[in-house]
mmCIF file with all atom_site columns, C-alpha atoms in Angstrom:
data_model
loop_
_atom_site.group_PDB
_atom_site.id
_atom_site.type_symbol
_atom_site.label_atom_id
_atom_site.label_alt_id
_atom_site.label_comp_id
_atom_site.label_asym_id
_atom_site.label_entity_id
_atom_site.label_seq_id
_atom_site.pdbx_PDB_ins_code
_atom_site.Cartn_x
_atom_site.Cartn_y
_atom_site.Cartn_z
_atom_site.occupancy
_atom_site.B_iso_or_equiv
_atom_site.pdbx_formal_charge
_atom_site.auth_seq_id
_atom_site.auth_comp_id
_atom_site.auth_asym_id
_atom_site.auth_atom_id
_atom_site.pdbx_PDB_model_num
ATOM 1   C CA . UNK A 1 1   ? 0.000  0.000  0.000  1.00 0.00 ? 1   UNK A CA 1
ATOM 2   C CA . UNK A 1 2   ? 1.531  3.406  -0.984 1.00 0.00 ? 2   UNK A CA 1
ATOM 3   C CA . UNK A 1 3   ? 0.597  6.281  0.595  1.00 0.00 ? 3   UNK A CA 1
ATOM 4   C CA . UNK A 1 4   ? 0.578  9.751  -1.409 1.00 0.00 ? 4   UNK A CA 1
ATOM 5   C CA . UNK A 1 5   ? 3.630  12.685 0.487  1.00 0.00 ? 5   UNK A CA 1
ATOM 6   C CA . UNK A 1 6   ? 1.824  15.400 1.153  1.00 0.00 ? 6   UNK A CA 1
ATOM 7   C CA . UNK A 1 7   ? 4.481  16.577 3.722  1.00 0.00 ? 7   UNK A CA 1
ATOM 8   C CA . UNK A 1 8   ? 8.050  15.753 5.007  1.00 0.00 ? 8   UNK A CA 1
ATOM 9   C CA . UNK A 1 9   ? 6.308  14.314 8.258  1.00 0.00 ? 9   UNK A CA 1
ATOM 10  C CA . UNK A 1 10  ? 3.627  11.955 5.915  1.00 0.00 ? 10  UNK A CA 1
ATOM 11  C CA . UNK A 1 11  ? 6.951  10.791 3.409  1.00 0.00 ? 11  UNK A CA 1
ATOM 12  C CA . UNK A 1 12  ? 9.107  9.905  6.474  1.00 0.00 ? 12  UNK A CA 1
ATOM 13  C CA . UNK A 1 13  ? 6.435  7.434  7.443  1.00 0.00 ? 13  UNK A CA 1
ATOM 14  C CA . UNK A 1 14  ? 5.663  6.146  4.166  1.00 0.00 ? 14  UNK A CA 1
ATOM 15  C CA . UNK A 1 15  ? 9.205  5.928  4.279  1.00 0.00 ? 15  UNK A CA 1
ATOM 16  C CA . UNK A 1 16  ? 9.535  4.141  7.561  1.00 0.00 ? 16  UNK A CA 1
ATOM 17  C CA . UNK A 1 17  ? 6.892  1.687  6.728  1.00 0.00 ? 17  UNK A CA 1
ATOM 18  C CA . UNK A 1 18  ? 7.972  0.785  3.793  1.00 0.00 ? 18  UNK A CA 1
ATOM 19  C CA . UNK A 1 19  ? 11.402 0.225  4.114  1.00 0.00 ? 19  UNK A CA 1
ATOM 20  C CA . UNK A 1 20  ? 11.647 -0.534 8.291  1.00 0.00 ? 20  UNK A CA 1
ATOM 21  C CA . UNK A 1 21  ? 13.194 1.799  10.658 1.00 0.00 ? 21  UNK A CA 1
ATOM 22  C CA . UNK A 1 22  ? 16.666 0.955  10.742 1.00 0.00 ? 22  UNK A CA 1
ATOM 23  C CA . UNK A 1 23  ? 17.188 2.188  6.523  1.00 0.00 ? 23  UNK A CA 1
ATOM 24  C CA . UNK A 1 24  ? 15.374 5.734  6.611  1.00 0.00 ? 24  UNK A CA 1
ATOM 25  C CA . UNK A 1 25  ? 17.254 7.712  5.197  1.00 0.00 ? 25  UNK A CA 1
ATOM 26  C CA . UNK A 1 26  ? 16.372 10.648 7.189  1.00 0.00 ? 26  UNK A CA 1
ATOM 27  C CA . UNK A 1 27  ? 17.478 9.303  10.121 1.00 0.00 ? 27  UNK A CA 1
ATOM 28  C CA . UNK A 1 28  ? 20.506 11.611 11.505 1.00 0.00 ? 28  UNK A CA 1
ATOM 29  C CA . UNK A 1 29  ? 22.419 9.165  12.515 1.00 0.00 ? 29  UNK A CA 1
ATOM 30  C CA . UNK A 1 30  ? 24.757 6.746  10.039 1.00 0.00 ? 30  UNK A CA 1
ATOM 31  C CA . UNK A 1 31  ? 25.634 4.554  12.938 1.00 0.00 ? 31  UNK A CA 1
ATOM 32  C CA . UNK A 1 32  ? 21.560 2.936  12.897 1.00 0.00 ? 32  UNK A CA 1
ATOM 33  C CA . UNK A 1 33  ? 21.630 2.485  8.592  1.00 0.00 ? 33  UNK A CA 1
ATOM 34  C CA . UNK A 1 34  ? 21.306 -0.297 8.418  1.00 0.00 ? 34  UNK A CA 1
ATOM 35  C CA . UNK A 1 35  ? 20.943 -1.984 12.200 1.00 0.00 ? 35  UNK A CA 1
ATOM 36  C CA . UNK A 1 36  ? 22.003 -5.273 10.380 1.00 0.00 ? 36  UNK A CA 1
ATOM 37  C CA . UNK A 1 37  ? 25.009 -4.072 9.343  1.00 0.00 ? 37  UNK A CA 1
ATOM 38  C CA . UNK A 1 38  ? 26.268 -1.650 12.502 1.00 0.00 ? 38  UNK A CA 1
ATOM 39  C CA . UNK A 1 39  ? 25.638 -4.513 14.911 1.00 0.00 ? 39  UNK A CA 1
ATOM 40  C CA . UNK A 1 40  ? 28.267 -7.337 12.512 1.00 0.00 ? 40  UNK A CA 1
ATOM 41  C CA . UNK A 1 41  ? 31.032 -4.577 12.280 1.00 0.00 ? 41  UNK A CA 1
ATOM 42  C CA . UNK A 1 42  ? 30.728 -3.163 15.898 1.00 0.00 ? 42  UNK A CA 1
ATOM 43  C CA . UNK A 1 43  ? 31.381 -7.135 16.643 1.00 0.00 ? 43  UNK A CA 1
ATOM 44  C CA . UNK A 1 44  ? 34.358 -7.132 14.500 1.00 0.00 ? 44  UNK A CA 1
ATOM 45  C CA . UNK A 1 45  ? 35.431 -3.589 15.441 1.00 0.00 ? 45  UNK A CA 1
ATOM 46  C CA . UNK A 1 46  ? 35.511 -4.330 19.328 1.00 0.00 ? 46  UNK A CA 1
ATOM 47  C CA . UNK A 1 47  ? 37.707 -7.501 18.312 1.00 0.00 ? 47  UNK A CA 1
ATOM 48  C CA . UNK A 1 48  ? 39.805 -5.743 15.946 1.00 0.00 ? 48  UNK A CA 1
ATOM 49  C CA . UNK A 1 49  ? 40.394 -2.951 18.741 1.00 0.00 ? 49  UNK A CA 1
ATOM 50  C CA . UNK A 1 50  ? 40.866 -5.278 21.838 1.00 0.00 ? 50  UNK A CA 1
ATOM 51  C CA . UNK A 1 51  ? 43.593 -6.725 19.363 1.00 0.00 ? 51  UNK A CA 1
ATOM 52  C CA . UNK A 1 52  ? 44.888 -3.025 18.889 1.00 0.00 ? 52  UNK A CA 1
ATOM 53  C CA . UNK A 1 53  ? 44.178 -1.381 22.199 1.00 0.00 ? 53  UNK A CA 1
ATOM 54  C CA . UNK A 1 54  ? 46.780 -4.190 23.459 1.00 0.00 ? 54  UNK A CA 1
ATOM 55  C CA . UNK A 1 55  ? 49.129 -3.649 20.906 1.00 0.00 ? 55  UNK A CA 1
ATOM 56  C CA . UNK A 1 56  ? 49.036 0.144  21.807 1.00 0.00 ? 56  UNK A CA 1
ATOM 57  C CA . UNK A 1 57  ? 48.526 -0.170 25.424 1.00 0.00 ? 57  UNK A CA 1
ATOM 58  C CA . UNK A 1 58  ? 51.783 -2.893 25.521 1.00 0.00 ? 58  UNK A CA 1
ATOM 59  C CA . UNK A 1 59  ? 53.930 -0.299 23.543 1.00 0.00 ? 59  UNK A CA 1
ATOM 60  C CA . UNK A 1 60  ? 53.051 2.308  26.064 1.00 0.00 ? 60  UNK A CA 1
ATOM 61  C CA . UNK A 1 61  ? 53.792 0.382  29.029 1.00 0.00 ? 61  UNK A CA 1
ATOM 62  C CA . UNK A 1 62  ? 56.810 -1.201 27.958 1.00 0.00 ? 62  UNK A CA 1
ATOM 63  C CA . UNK A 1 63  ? 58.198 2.173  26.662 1.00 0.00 ? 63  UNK A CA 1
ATOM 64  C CA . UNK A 1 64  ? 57.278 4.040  29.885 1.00 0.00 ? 64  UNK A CA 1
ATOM 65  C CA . UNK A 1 65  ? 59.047 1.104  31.954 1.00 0.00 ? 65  UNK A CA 1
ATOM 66  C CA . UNK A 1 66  ? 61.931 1.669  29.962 1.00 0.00 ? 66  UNK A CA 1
ATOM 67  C CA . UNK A 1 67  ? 61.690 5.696  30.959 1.00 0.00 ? 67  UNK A CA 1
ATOM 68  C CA . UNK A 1 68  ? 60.530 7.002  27.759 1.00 0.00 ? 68  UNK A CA 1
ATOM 69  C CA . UNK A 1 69  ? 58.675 9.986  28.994 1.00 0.00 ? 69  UNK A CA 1
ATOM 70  C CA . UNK A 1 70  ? 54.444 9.112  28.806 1.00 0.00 ? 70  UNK A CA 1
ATOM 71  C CA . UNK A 1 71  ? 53.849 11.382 26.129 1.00 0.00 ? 71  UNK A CA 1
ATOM 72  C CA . UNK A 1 72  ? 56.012 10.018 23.589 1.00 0.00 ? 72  UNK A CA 1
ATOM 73  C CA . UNK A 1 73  ? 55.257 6.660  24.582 1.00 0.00 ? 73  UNK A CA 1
ATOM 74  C CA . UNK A 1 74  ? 51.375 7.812  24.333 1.00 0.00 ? 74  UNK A CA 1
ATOM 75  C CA . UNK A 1 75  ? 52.094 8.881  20.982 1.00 0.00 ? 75  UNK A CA 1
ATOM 76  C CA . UNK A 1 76  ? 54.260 5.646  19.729 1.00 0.00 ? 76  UNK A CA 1
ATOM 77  C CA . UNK A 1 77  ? 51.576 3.386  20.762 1.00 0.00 ? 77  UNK A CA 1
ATOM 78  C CA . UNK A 1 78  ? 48.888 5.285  18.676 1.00 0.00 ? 78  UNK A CA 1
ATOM 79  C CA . UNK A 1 79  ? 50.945 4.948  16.079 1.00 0.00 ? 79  UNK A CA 1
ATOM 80  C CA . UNK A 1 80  ? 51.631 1.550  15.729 1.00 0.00 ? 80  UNK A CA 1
ATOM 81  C CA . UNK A 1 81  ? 48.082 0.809  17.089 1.00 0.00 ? 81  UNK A CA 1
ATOM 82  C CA . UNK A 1 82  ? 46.662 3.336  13.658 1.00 0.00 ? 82  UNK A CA 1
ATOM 83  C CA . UNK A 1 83  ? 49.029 1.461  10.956 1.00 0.00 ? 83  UNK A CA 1
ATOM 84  C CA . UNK A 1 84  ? 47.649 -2.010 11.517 1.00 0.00 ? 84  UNK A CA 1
ATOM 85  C CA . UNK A 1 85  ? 43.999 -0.607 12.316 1.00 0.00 ? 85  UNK A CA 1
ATOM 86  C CA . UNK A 1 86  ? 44.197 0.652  8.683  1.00 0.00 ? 86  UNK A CA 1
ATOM 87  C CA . UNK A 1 87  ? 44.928 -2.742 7.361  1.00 0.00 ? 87  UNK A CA 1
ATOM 88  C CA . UNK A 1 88  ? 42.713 -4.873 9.835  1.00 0.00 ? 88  UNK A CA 1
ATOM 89  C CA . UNK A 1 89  ? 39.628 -2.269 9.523  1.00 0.00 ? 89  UNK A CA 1
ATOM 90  C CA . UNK A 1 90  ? 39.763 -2.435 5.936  1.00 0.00 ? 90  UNK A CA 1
ATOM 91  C CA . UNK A 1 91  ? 40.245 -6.146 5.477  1.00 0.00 ? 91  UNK A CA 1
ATOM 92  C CA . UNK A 1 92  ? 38.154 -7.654 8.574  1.00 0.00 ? 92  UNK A CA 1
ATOM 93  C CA . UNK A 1 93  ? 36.372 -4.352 10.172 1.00 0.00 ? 93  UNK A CA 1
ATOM 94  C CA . UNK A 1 94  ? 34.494 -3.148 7.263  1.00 0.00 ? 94  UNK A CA 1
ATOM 95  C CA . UNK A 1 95  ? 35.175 -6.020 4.616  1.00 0.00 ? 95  UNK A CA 1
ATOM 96  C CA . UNK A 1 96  ? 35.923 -3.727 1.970  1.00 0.00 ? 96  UNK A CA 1
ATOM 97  C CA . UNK A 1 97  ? 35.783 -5.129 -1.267 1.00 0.00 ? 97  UNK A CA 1
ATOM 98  C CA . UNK A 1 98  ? 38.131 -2.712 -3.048 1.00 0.00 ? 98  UNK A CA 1
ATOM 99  C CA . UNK A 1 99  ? 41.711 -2.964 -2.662 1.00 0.00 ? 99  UNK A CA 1
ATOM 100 C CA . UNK A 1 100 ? 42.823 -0.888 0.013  1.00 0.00 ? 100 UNK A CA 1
ATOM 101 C CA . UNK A 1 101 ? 44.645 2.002  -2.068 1.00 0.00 ? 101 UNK A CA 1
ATOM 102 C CA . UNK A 1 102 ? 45.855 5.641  -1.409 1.00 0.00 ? 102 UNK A CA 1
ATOM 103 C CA . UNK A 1 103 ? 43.091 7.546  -1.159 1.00 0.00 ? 103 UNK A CA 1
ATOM 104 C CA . UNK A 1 104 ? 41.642 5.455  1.731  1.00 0.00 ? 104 UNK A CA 1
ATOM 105 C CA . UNK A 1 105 ? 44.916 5.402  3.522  1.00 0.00 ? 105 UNK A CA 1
ATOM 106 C CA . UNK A 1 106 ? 45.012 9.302  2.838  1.00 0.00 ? 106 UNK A CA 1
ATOM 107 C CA . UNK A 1 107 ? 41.748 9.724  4.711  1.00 0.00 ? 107 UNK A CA 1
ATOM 108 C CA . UNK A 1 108 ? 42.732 7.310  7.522  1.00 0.00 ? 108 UNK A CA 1
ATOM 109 C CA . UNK A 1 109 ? 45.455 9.464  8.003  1.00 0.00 ? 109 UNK A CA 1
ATOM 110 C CA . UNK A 1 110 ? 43.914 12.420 8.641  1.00 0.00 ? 110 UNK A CA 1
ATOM 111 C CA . UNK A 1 111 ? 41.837 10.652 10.732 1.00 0.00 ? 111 UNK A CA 1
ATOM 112 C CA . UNK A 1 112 ? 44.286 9.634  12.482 1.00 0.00 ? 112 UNK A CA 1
ATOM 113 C CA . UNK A 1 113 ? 46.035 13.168 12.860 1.00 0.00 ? 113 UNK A CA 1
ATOM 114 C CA . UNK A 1 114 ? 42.796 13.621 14.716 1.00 0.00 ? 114 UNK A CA 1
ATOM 115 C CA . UNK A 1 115 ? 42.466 11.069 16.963 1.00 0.00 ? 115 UNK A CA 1
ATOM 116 C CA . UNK A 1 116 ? 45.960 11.454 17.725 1.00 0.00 ? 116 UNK A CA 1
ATOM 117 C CA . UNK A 1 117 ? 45.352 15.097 18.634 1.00 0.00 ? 117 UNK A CA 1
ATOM 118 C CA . UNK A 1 118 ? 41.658 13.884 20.836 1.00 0.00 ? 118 UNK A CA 1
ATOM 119 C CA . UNK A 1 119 ? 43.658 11.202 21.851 1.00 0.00 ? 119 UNK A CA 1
ATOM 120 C CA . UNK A 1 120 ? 46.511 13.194 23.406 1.00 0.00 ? 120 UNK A CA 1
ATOM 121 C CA . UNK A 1 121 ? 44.326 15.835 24.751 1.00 0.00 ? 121 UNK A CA 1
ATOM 122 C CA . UNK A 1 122 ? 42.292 13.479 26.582 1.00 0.00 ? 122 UNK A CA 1
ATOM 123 C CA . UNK A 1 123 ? 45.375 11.905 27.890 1.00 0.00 ? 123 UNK A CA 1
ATOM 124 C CA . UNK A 1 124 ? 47.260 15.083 29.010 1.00 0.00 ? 124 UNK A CA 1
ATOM 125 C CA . UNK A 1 125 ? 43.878 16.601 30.410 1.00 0.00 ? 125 UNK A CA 1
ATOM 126 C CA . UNK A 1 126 ? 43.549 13.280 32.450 1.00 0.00 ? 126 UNK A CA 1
ATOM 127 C CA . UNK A 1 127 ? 47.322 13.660 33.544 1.00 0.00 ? 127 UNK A CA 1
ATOM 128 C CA . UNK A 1 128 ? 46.907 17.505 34.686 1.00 0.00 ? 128 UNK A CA 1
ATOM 129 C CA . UNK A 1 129 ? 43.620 16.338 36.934 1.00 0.00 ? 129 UNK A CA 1
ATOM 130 C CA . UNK A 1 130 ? 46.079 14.109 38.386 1.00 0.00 ? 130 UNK A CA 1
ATOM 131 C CA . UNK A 1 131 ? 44.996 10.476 36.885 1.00 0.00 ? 131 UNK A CA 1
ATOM 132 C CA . UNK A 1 132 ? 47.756 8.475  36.902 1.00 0.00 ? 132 UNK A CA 1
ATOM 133 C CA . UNK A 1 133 ? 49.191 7.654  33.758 1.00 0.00 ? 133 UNK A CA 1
ATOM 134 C CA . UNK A 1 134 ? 46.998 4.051  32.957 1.00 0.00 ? 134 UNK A CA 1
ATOM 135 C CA . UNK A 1 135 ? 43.914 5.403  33.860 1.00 0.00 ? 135 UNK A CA 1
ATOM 136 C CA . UNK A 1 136 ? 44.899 8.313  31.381 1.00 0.00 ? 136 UNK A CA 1
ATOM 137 C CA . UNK A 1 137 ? 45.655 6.381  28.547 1.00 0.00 ? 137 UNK A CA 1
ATOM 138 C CA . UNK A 1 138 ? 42.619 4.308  29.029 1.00 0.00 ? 138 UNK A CA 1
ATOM 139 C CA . UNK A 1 139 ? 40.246 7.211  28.953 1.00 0.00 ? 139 UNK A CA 1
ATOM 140 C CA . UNK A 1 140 ? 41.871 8.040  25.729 1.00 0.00 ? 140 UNK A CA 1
ATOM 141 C CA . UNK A 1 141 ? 41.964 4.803  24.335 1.00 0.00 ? 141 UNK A CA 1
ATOM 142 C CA . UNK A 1 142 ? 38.188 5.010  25.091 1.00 0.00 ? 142 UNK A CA 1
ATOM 143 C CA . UNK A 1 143 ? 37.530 8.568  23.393 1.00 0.00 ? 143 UNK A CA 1
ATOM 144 C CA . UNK A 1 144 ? 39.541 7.457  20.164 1.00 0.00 ? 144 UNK A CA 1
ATOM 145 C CA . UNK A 1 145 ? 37.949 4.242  19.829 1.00 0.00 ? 145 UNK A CA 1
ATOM 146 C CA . UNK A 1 146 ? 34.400 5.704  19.487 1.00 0.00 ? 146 UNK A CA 1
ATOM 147 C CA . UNK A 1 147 ? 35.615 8.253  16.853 1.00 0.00 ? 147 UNK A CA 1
ATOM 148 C CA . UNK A 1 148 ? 37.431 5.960  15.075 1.00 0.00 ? 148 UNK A CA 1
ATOM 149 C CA . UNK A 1 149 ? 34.684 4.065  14.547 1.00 0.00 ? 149 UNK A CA 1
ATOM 150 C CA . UNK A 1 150 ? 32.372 6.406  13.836 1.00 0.00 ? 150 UNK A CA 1
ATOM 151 C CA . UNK A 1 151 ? 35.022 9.012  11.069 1.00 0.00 ? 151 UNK A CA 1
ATOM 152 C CA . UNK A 1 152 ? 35.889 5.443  9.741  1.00 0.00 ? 152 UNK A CA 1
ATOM 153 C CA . UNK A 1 153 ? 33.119 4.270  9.255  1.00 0.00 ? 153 UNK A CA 1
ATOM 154 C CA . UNK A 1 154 ? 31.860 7.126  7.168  1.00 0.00 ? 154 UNK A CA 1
ATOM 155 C CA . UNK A 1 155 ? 34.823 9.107  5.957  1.00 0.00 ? 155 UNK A CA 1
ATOM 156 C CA . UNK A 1 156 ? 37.310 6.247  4.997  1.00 0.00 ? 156 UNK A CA 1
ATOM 157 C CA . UNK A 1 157 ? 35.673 2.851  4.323  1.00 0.00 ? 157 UNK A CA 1
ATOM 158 C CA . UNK A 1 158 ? 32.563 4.500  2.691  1.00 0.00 ? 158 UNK A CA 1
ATOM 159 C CA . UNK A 1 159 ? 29.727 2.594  4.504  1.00 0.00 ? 159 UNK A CA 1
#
């Protein structure tokens, strides 16, 4: 049954019924287009980050214990942590079918540039209320996980 728009309000249900309420596209937010599809690559995403949120938090523990100063080792494990989050988002994250190429890594780059720069801030805010220095880094593994996701997910892998 097809209902004639007469207003934005009367298409968005026609909408809504017709196609279910997880594909509207005049829903605000990309994260619930599709439900079927958010809920199989937040699965994979929380595996592919435990996998780097060790590798990162390892690097920065290991470096610190060896008296690298917290910030750099902050910053080294972010960076090892973003090069093989490019490649395991792209192949197992988001199961791109395209090869990954340079464009993609351009835009995960500046993606990372910014969660580097939210990740840091976090981290040295946490520091300066007087966290100490795990519970920091947590709180900014935390803040750059969500927008990773979310930039990723939109910006880089196109979904």
């Amino acid at each position: 049954m097809s209902l004639s728009c007469h207003s934005e309000l009367l298409c968005w249900v026609q909408h809504t019924l017709d196609s279910g309420p997880f594909t509207n596209p005049y829903l605000p937010m990309p994260l619930l287009q599709p439900l079927t599809r958010s809920l199989p690559q937040l699965s994979r995403f929380a595996v592919t980050g435990a996998l780097l949120g060790a590798t990162d938090l390892s690097l920065f523990t290991a470096l610190a214990w060896l008296g690298v100063a917290i910030e750099w080792a902050n910053i080294a494990g972010l960076m090892v942590g973003y090069g093989l989050g490019l490649v395991l988002h792209h192949s197992f994250t988001f199961r791109c079918e395209t090869p990954l190429n340079r464009a993609a890594a351009q835009k995960y780059l500046l993606i990372f540039c910014l969660s580097l720069m939210l990740g840091s801030g976090v981290f040295s805010g946490l520091i300066a209320l007087s966290f100490i220095p795990l519970t920091a880094k947590l709180g900014a593994m935390v803040a750059v996980a969500v927008s990773n996701f979310t930039l990723g997910r939109r910006f880089v892998f196109d979904l």
